């Protein structure tokens, strides 16, 4: 079991938040890491493994023109996948992976090109607006190593966002306790 996955489940559960996952190159590995954590059902809504490009549009609402123009390995595609799975599965947070694990390049992108994304109720953004964050990765290694590092990276990105949300909320609570200063 991945300690990052355990931390994700713990933070989500403490806050009463839920998570949905959209995966392409990781093929279900992110969901497997999360569901390996005891108590994951308190926070995990589900996942969509949209390996085929057209499923990204049909199931996750990724813009068809974007997919036609740039292909599935693109930062905007990752962001739209995260937002789309969040909406489709009714979760507070959505995360996504898309990229090229190899052995051959895809959509003109070299092996090891990966984008991971998170979408959620970010501090300072209205609940309706949300807003996604994407990290571009250039990974080395074989197919298995690229896929596992993609899992680690998307969980780290989510942890970073969950920790900043917690810090922001703790700061707000401290400000309230200290008379608004």
JSON list of N, CA, C and O in Angstrom, two decimals, residues 17 65 70:
[
{"chain": "A", "resi": 17, "resn": "UNK", "atom": "N", "xyz": [-14.62, 14.98, 2.43]},
{"chain": "A", "resi": 17, "resn": "UNK", "atom": "CA", "xyz": [-14.58, 15.15, 0.99]},
{"chain": "A", "resi": 17, "resn": "UNK", "atom": "C", "xyz": [-14.55, 13.80, 0.29]},
{"chain": "A", "resi": 17, "resn": "UNK", "atom": "O", "xyz": [-14.15, 12.79, 0.86]},
{"chain": "A", "resi": 65, "resn": "UNK", "atom": "N", "xyz": [-12.86, 18.85, -30.06]},
{"chain": "A", "resi": 65, "resn": "UNK", "atom": "CA", "xyz": [-11.96, 19.64, -30.90]},
{"chain": "A", "resi": 65, "resn": "UNK", "atom": "C", "xyz": [-10.55, 19.64, -30.32]},
{"chain": "A", "resi": 65, "resn": "UNK", "atom": "O", "xyz": [-9.57, 19.52, -31.06]},
{"chain": "A", "resi": 70, "resn": "UNK", "atom": "N", "xyz": [-5.02, 18.36, -30.57]},
{"chain": "A", "resi": 70, "resn": "UNK", "atom": "CA", "xyz": [-3.80, 18.12, -29.80]},
{"chain": "A", "resi": 70, "resn": "UNK", "atom": "C", "xyz": [-3.55, 16.67, -29.42]},
{"chain": "A", "resi": 70, "resn": "UNK", "atom": "O", "xyz": [-2.48, 16.33, -28.95]}
]
